[in-house]
Tab-separated table of C-alpha atoms and ligand atoms in Angstrom:
chain	number	residue	atom	x	y	z
A	293	MET	CA	18.446	40.125	0.758
A	294	ARG	CA	17.767	36.827	-0.970
A	295	HIS	CA	20.802	34.952	-2.286
A	296	LYS	CA	20.612	33.954	-5.961
A	297	ILE	CA	20.530	30.254	-6.821
A	298	ILE	CA	21.295	28.665	-10.192
A	299	ALA	CA	20.492	24.972	-10.629
A	300	GLY	CA	21.256	22.761	-13.620
A	301	ASN	CA	18.744	20.022	-14.424
A	302	TRP	CA	20.651	17.477	-16.511
A	303	LYS	CA	17.477	15.421	-17.138
A	304	MET	CA	18.155	12.004	-18.763
A	305	HIS	CA	21.641	12.885	-19.995
A	306	LYS	CA	25.190	11.824	-19.095
A	307	THR	CA	26.716	8.518	-18.061
A	308	THR	CA	28.861	8.548	-14.921
A	309	ALA	CA	32.041	9.242	-16.925
A	310	GLU	CA	30.330	12.013	-18.901
A	311	ALA	CA	28.977	13.533	-15.671
A	312	VAL	CA	32.480	13.748	-14.203
A	313	GLU	CA	33.762	15.298	-17.419
A	314	LEU	CA	31.016	17.959	-17.366
A	315	ILE	CA	31.615	18.706	-13.683
A	316	ASN	CA	35.339	19.157	-14.336
A	317	GLU	CA	34.546	21.509	-17.219
A	318	ILE	CA	32.105	23.512	-15.044
A	319	ARG	CA	34.685	23.724	-12.246
A	320	ALA	CA	37.270	25.024	-14.701
A	321	ALA	CA	34.823	27.506	-16.269
A	322	LEU	CA	33.802	28.904	-12.864
A	323	SER	CA	37.293	28.656	-11.329
A	324	GLY	CA	35.797	28.910	-7.843
A	325	ASP	CA	34.763	32.481	-8.437
A	326	PHE	CA	30.964	32.806	-8.102
A	327	ALA	CA	28.611	34.585	-5.764
A	328	ALA	CA	25.387	32.601	-6.338
A	329	ASP	CA	24.489	29.204	-4.893
A	330	VAL	CA	25.182	26.706	-7.677
A	331	VAL	CA	23.584	23.252	-7.875
A	332	VAL	CA	23.878	20.477	-10.473
A	333	CYS	CA	21.262	17.733	-10.708
A	334	PRO	CA	22.535	14.669	-12.600
A	335	THR	CA	20.603	11.413	-13.098
A	336	PHE	CA	20.303	9.015	-10.145
A	337	THR	CA	22.990	6.722	-11.589
A	338	ALA	CA	25.583	9.515	-11.703
A	339	LEU	CA	24.889	11.039	-8.259
A	340	TYR	CA	27.471	9.085	-6.279
A	341	THR	CA	30.295	9.716	-8.722
A	342	ALA	CA	29.229	13.336	-9.173
A	343	SER	CA	29.394	13.854	-5.423
A	344	SER	CA	33.129	13.044	-5.326
A	345	ALA	CA	33.803	15.049	-8.480
A	346	LEU	CA	32.206	18.109	-6.821
A	347	LYS	CA	34.318	17.870	-3.653
A	348	ASP	CA	35.718	21.262	-2.520
A	349	SER	CA	34.171	23.021	-5.532
A	350	GLY	CA	31.460	24.949	-3.670
A	351	ILE	CA	28.970	23.500	-6.173
A	352	LYS	CA	26.152	21.530	-4.544
A	353	LEU	CA	24.561	18.276	-5.646
A	354	GLY	CA	20.847	17.834	-6.330
A	355	ALA	CA	18.625	14.969	-7.513
A	356	GLN	CA	15.827	15.169	-10.065
A	357	ASN	CA	13.105	13.445	-8.023
A	358	MET	CA	12.505	11.144	-5.034
A	359	PHE	CA	9.747	9.071	-3.415
A	360	TRP	CA	8.199	10.171	-0.112
A	361	LYS	CA	8.516	6.854	1.738
A	362	ASP	CA	11.843	6.188	3.429
A	363	LYS	CA	12.061	2.474	2.604
A	364	GLY	CA	9.897	-0.484	1.679
A	365	ALA	CA	8.424	-2.439	-1.205
A	366	TYR	CA	8.502	0.404	-3.752
A	367	THR	CA	10.310	-1.042	-6.745
A	368	GLY	CA	12.187	1.532	-8.771
A	369	GLN	CA	11.858	4.354	-6.214
A	370	ILE	CA	14.585	6.340	-4.438
A	371	SER	CA	14.172	7.789	-0.927
A	372	SER	CA	15.363	11.022	0.663
A	373	SER	CA	17.811	9.129	2.909
A	374	MET	CA	19.326	7.444	-0.176
A	375	LEU	CA	19.839	10.872	-1.735
A	376	LYS	CA	21.425	12.187	1.461
A	377	ASP	CA	23.622	9.082	1.553
A	378	VAL	CA	25.176	9.940	-1.827
A	379	GLY	CA	25.720	13.574	-0.872
A	380	ALA	CA	22.687	15.298	-2.395
A	381	GLU	CA	21.528	18.497	-0.695
A	382	TYR	CA	18.746	19.514	-3.099
A	383	VAL	CA	15.955	17.701	-4.937
A	384	ILE	CA	13.779	18.889	-7.827
A	385	LEU	CA	10.094	18.101	-7.184
A	386	GLY	CA	7.067	18.531	-9.436
A	387	HIS	CA	8.966	19.135	-12.652
A	388	SER	CA	6.440	19.354	-15.488
A	389	GLU	CA	8.093	16.424	-17.268
A	390	ALA	CA	7.545	14.290	-14.141
A	391	ARG	CA	3.918	15.491	-14.173
A	392	GLY	CA	3.623	14.253	-17.800
A	393	ARG	CA	3.360	17.816	-19.153
A	394	PHE	CA	5.903	18.485	-21.909
A	395	GLY	CA	6.842	21.800	-23.500
A	396	VAL	CA	7.870	19.978	-26.679
A	397	PRO	CA	5.142	17.504	-27.791
A	398	GLU	CA	6.145	13.832	-27.578
A	399	PRO	CA	4.424	12.269	-30.623
A	400	ASP	CA	4.675	8.659	-29.379
A	401	PHE	CA	3.259	9.496	-25.907
A	402	THR	CA	-0.479	8.762	-25.957
A	403	PRO	CA	-2.767	10.303	-23.288
A	404	GLU	CA	-2.746	6.914	-21.528
A	405	ILE	CA	1.063	6.853	-21.397
A	406	LEU	CA	1.180	10.467	-20.195
A	407	SER	CA	-1.161	9.631	-17.321
A	408	TYR	CA	1.395	7.095	-16.047
A	409	PHE	CA	3.934	9.806	-15.289
A	410	GLY	CA	1.688	10.088	-12.296
A	411	GLU	CA	3.005	13.197	-10.483
A	412	SER	CA	0.252	15.323	-8.929
A	413	ASP	CA	0.090	18.256	-6.515
A	414	SER	CA	-0.673	15.774	-3.702
A	415	THR	CA	2.339	13.552	-4.411
A	416	ILE	CA	4.477	16.683	-4.655
A	417	ASN	CA	3.166	17.728	-1.226
A	418	ARG	CA	4.194	14.380	0.288
A	419	LYS	CA	7.588	14.503	-1.385
A	420	THR	CA	8.172	18.098	-0.224
A	421	ILE	CA	7.380	17.140	3.369
A	422	ALA	CA	9.676	14.088	3.164
A	423	ALA	CA	12.518	16.124	1.617
A	424	LEU	CA	12.286	18.832	4.290
A	425	THR	CA	12.134	16.228	7.068
A	426	ALA	CA	15.330	14.654	5.719
A	427	GLY	CA	17.095	18.025	5.517
A	428	LEU	CA	17.068	18.225	1.717
A	429	VAL	CA	16.180	21.527	0.040
A	430	PRO	CA	13.224	20.931	-2.292
A	431	ILE	CA	13.106	22.857	-5.563
A	432	VAL	CA	9.332	22.840	-6.116
A	433	CYS	CA	8.303	23.493	-9.724
A	434	VAL	CA	5.016	25.076	-10.780
A	435	GLY	CA	3.800	26.464	-14.086
A	436	GLU	CA	1.096	26.507	-16.709
A	437	THR	CA	0.761	24.812	-20.106
A	438	ILE	CA	0.251	26.883	-23.265
A	439	ASP	CA	-3.480	25.984	-23.246
A	440	GLU	CA	-3.799	27.238	-19.658
A	441	ARG	CA	-1.938	30.445	-20.540
A	442	ASN	CA	-4.136	31.029	-23.594
A	443	ALA	CA	-7.212	30.433	-21.437
A	444	GLY	CA	-6.006	33.187	-19.080
A	445	VAL	CA	-5.752	30.893	-16.039
A	446	THR	CA	-1.976	31.039	-15.412
A	447	ASP	CA	-2.249	32.688	-11.992
A	448	ARG	CA	-5.004	30.329	-10.831
A	449	VAL	CA	-3.039	27.238	-11.959
A	450	VAL	CA	0.084	28.367	-10.124
A	451	GLU	CA	-1.887	29.289	-6.974
A	452	GLU	CA	-3.626	25.898	-6.925
A	453	GLN	CA	-0.380	23.988	-7.458
A	454	LEU	CA	1.240	25.885	-4.574
A	455	THR	CA	-1.716	25.606	-2.218
A	456	VAL	CA	-1.804	21.792	-2.443
A	457	ALA	CA	2.000	21.385	-2.537
A	458	LEU	CA	2.330	23.362	0.722
A	459	GLU	CA	-0.530	21.733	2.666
A	460	THR	CA	0.344	21.149	6.375
A	461	ILE	CA	3.906	22.506	5.935
A	462	PRO	CA	4.668	25.146	8.607
A	463	SER	CA	6.049	28.560	7.620
A	464	GLU	CA	9.509	27.954	9.102
A	465	GLU	CA	9.889	24.925	6.809
A	466	THR	CA	8.357	26.705	3.810
A	467	CYS	CA	11.074	29.376	4.127
A	468	LYS	CA	13.657	26.701	3.211
A	469	ILE	CA	11.922	25.743	-0.064
A	470	VAL	CA	13.172	27.040	-3.410
A	471	PHE	CA	10.278	27.525	-5.854
A	472	ALA	CA	10.728	27.402	-9.614
A	473	TYR	CA	8.285	29.103	-11.960
A	474	GLU	CA	8.536	26.962	-15.073
A	475	PRO	CA	5.973	27.724	-17.773
A	476	VAL	CA	5.615	24.365	-19.511
A	477	TRP	CA	5.542	25.969	-22.972
A	478	ALA	CA	8.992	27.510	-22.375
A	479	ILE	CA	10.743	24.295	-21.315
A	480	GLY	CA	13.079	22.924	-23.949
A	481	THR	CA	11.366	24.989	-26.659
A	482	GLY	CA	13.797	27.907	-26.955
A	483	GLU	CA	10.802	30.187	-26.308
A	484	VAL	CA	11.733	32.077	-23.144
A	485	CYS	CA	9.021	33.835	-21.121
A	486	ASP	CA	9.264	37.609	-21.381
A	487	ALA	CA	11.232	38.835	-18.341
A	488	ASP	CA	8.463	41.217	-17.190
A	489	GLU	CA	5.900	38.423	-17.342
A	490	ALA	CA	8.230	35.903	-15.646
A	491	ASP	CA	8.799	38.459	-12.877
A	492	ARG	CA	5.043	39.062	-12.586
A	493	VAL	CA	4.245	35.346	-12.163
A	494	CYS	CA	7.128	34.931	-9.695
A	495	GLY	CA	5.426	37.807	-7.834
A	496	VAL	CA	2.169	35.810	-7.885
A	497	ILE	CA	4.060	32.873	-6.330
A	498	ARG	CA	5.472	35.208	-3.660
A	499	SER	CA	2.086	36.721	-2.844
A	500	THR	CA	0.453	33.255	-2.751
A	501	VAL	CA	3.045	32.110	-0.213
A	502	ALA	CA	2.426	35.335	1.748
A	503	LYS	CA	-1.340	34.676	1.652
A	504	LEU	CA	-0.923	31.049	2.781
A	505	PHE	CA	1.503	32.016	5.589
A	506	ASP	CA	2.545	35.626	6.171
A	507	SER	CA	4.395	38.404	4.359
A	508	ALA	CA	7.743	37.553	6.006
A	509	THR	CA	7.570	34.010	4.573
A	510	GLY	CA	6.638	35.413	1.160
A	511	GLU	CA	9.618	37.765	1.257
A	512	THR	CA	12.009	35.016	2.408
A	513	VAL	CA	11.369	32.272	-0.139
A	514	ARG	CA	13.629	32.110	-3.175
A	515	ILE	CA	11.935	31.820	-6.557
A	516	GLN	CA	13.718	30.711	-9.713
A	517	TYR	CA	12.568	31.136	-13.271
A	518	GLY	CA	13.063	28.143	-15.598
A	519	GLY	CA	12.335	27.709	-19.302
A	520	SER	CA	14.908	28.213	-22.073
A	521	VAL	CA	17.285	30.250	-19.892
A	522	LYS	CA	20.447	30.893	-21.935
A	523	PRO	CA	23.508	33.129	-21.526
A	524	ASN	CA	21.885	35.795	-23.736
A	525	ASN	CA	18.692	36.173	-21.649
A	526	ALA	CA	19.926	35.287	-18.146
A	527	ALA	CA	21.058	38.759	-17.038
A	528	ASP	CA	17.711	40.341	-17.962
A	529	LEU	CA	15.692	37.669	-16.123
A	530	LEU	CA	17.989	37.649	-13.093
A	531	SER	CA	17.842	41.430	-12.690
A	532	ARG	CA	14.082	41.311	-11.930
A	533	PRO	CA	13.008	41.878	-8.313
A	534	ASN	CA	11.030	38.645	-7.870
A	535	ILE	CA	13.441	36.323	-9.728
A	536	ASP	CA	16.056	34.901	-7.379
A	537	GLY	CA	17.707	32.470	-9.737
A	538	ALA	CA	17.276	30.059	-12.607
A	539	LEU	CA	16.496	26.401	-13.122
A	540	VAL	CA	18.399	25.586	-16.290
A	541	GLY	CA	17.841	22.524	-18.491
A	542	GLY	CA	19.490	22.409	-21.927
A	543	ALA	CA	22.061	25.144	-21.257
A	544	SER	CA	23.277	23.363	-18.111
A	545	LEU	CA	24.751	20.613	-20.334
A	546	SER	CA	27.289	23.095	-21.708
A	547	ALA	CA	29.906	24.132	-19.128
A	548	SER	CA	30.526	27.504	-20.795
A	549	ASP	CA	26.796	28.340	-21.084
A	550	PHE	CA	26.074	27.234	-17.519
A	551	ALA	CA	29.057	29.203	-16.193
A	552	ALA	CA	27.906	32.289	-18.120
A	553	ILE	CA	24.455	32.026	-16.498
A	554	VAL	CA	26.061	31.640	-13.045
A	555	MET	CA	28.199	34.712	-13.704
A	556	ALA	CA	25.091	36.661	-14.809
A	557	ALA	CA	23.705	36.009	-11.316
B	43	PEP	C1	13.998	22.471	-17.147
B	43	PEP	O1	14.098	21.322	-17.539
B	43	PEP	O2	13.711	22.681	-15.967
B	43	PEP	C2	14.235	23.553	-18.086
B	43	PEP	C3	13.993	24.773	-17.693
B	43	PEP	O3	14.711	23.214	-19.341
B	43	PEP	P1	15.257	24.225	-20.483
B	43	PEP	O4	16.189	25.180	-19.810
B	43	PEP	O5	15.945	23.333	-21.457
B	43	PEP	O6	14.070	24.912	-21.057
């Protein structure tokens, strides 16, 4: 039986003081009474403070990205050991926004600017290996754009993203990864993927992992759905056999909405 996992991606929101305030509100809203694994992922600058605010809450800390090298001349990057040092246990990798693929169009982002976001399946592979080596749980995001969906290549896109992201990683390590199916067109748009379809694509992720490794690994990995998850659609999504949790963006910035999603799990 796979344990449900709800993670909040706070994106580029919240100062340190605001992060503590939100954590205190989430703690009060959940009052220690939840069955799922719960993770919050603040910005890098709020991680250290958030770690103390989460003490004895049962809620885990995650980061929104990392670099795969442990140290060196990599200006502006953060390593897995730095994340561990501030108390992080999870890290989101391959989020579509880090890949330069946005659900809501960014009018002032030219194609040249988008290319500088720079995340690819190969960098995600290196980051996943580095996170696992450090003992962090990677939340590896995959998903198609609206153009890819309309072209009927959703399954192929997801399979290719997974195949490269998991290169050289052994099955016993893969079992520790949390995958997130995040259709790009559903992120931040309010347009949630139909629960049957979300479950179907999560099933494609599971069968791809089974094909790359074995059926036991496919059955073990936890797969979240992410993309406009809200209190009013969470229970339906989370009741599906292949959906083991949710990666929540906008709704994770409201303590009552986030708590309602956790309770739905
Ligand atoms: C996300 O950022 O991973 C996400 C799913 O965002 P939202 O819930 O706002 O669509």
